[in-house]
mmCIF file of C-alpha atoms and ligand atoms in Angstrom:
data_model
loop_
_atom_site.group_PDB
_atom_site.id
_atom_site.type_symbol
_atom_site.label_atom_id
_atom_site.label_comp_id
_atom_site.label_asym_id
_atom_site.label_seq_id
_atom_site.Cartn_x
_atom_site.Cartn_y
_atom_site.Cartn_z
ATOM 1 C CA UNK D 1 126.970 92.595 -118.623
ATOM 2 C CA UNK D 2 127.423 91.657 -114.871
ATOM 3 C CA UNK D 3 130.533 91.043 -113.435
ATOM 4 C CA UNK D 4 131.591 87.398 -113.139
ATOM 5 C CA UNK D 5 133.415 87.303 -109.596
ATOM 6 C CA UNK D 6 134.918 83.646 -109.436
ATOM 7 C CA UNK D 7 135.027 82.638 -105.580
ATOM 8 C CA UNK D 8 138.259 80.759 -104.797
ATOM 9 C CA UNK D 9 137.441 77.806 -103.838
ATOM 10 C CA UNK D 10 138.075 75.803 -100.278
ATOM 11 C CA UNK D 11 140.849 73.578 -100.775
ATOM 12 C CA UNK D 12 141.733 70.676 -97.655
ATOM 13 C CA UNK D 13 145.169 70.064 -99.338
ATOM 14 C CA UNK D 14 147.987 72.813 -99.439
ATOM 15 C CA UNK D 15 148.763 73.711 -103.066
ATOM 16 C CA UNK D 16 152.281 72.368 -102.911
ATOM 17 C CA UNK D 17 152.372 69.359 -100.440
ATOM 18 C CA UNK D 18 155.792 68.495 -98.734
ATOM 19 C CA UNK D 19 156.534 64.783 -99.493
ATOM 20 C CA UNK D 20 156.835 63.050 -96.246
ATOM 21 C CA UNK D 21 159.845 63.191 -94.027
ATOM 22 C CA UNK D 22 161.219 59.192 -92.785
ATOM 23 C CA UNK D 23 162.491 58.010 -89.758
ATOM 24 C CA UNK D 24 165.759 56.492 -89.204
ATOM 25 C CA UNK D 25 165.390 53.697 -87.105
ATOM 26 C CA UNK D 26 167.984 51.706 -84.796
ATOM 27 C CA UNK D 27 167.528 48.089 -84.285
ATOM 28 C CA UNK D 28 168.956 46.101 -80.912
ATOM 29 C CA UNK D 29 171.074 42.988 -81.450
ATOM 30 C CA UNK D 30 172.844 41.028 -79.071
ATOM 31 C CA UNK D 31 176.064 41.192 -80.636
ATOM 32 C CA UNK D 32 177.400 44.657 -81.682
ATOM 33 C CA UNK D 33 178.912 46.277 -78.551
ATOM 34 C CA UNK D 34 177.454 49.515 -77.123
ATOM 35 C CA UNK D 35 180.129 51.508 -77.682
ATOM 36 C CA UNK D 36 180.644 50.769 -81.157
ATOM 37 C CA UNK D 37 176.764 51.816 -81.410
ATOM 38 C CA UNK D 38 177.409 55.376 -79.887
ATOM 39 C CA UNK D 39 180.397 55.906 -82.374
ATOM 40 C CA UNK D 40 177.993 55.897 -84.977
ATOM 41 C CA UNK D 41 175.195 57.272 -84.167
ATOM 42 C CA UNK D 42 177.687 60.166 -83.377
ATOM 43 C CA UNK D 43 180.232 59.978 -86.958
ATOM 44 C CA UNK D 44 176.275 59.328 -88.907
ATOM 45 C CA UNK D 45 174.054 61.173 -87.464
ATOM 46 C CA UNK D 46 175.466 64.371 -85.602
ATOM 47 C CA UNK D 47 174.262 63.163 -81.765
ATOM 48 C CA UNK D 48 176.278 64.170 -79.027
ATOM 49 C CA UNK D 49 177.920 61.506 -76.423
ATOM 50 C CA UNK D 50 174.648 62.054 -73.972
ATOM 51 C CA UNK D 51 171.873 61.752 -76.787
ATOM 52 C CA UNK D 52 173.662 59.084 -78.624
ATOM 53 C CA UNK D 53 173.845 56.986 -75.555
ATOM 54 C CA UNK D 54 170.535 57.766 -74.271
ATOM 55 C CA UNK D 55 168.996 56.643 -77.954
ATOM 56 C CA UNK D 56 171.168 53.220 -78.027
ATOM 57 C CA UNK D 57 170.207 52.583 -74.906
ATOM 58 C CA UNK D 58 166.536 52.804 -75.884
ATOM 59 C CA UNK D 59 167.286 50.650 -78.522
ATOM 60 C CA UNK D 60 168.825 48.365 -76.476
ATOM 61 C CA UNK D 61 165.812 48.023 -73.557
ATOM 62 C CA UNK D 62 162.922 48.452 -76.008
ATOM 63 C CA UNK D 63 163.969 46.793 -79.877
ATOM 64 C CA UNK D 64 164.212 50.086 -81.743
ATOM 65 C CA UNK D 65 164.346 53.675 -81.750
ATOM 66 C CA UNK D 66 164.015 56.699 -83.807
ATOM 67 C CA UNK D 67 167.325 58.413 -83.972
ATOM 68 C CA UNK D 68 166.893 61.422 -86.554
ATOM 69 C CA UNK D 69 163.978 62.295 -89.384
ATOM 70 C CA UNK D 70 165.310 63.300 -92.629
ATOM 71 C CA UNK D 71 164.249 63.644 -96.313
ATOM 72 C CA UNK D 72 163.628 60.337 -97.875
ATOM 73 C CA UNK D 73 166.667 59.924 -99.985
ATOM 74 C CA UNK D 74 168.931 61.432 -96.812
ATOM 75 C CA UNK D 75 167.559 58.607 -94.487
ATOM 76 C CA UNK D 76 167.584 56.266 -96.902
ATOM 77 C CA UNK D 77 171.741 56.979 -97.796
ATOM 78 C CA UNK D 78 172.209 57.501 -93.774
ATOM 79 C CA UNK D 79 170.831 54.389 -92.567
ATOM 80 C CA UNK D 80 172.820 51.850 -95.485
ATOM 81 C CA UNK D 81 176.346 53.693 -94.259
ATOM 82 C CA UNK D 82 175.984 53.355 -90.905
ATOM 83 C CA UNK D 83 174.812 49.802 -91.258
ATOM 84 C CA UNK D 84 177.620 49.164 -93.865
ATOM 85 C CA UNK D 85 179.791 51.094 -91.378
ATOM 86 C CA UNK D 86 179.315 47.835 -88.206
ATOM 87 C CA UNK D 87 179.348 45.458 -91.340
ATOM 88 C CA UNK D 88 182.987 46.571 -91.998
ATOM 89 C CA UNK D 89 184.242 46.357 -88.255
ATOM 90 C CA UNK D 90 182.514 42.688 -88.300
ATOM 91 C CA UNK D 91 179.102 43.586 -86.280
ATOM 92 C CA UNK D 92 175.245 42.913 -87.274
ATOM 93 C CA UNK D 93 174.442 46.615 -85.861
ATOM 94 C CA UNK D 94 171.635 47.356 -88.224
ATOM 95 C CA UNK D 95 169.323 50.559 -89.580
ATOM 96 C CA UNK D 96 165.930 50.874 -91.666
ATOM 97 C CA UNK D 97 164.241 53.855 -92.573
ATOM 98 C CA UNK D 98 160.197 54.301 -92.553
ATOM 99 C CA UNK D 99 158.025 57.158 -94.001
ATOM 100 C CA UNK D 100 156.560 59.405 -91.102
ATOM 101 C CA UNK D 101 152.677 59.615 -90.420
HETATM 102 N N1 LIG K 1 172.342 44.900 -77.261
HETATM 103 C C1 LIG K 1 173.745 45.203 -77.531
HETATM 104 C C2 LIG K 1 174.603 44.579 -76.424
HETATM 105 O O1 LIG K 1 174.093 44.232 -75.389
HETATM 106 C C3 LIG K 1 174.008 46.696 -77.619
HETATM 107 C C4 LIG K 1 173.195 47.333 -78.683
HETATM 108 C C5 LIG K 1 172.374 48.409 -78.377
HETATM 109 C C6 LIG K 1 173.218 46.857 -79.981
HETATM 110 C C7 LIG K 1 171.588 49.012 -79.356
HETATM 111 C C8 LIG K 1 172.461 47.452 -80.990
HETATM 112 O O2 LIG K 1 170.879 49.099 -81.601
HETATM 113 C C9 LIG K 1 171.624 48.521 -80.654
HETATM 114 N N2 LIG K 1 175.899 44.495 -76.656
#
């Protein structure tokens, strides 16, 4: 009886795929002051006084930017306390979250 030798075969996908990381995304209004904005993106999301500055002023010049990427669940929790967070203190300063290509 020959040998059966089963070639692995090709596979496009890894085994295990990593579900996607998501964006947490800042959104300009014309309301919520910019220095309540860099107080939170620091206390939220870790940014120093130069990045956190630099990213609300991106926000502020282009509509929205990308602050951090995070597991979906993470982003998700980060970006409803941090827009809960200007609710409290009486501003419209608001986050969303969306899945990463
Ligand atoms: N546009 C706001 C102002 O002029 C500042 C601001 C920047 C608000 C970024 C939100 O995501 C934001 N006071």
């Amino acid at each position: 009886m020959g040998d059966l030798v089963t070639k692995p075969k090709a596979r496009a996908e890894p085994k295990t795929k990593r579900p996607p990381l998501h964006k947490v995304i800042l959104l300009n209004d014309d309301f919520t002051p910019r220095e309540f904005v860099v107080v939170v993106l620091k206390a939220f999301f870790g940014l120093d006084e130069t990045q956190a500055y630099k990213v609300m002023m991106t926000a502020h010049r282009r509509g929205t930017c990308v602050v951090a990427v995070y597991a979906r669940d993470v982003a998700e929790t980060k970006a409803t306390e941090a827009t809960e967070a200007g609710r409290r203190a009486g501003h419209p300063l608001s986050f969303t979250t969306e899945p990463e290509e």
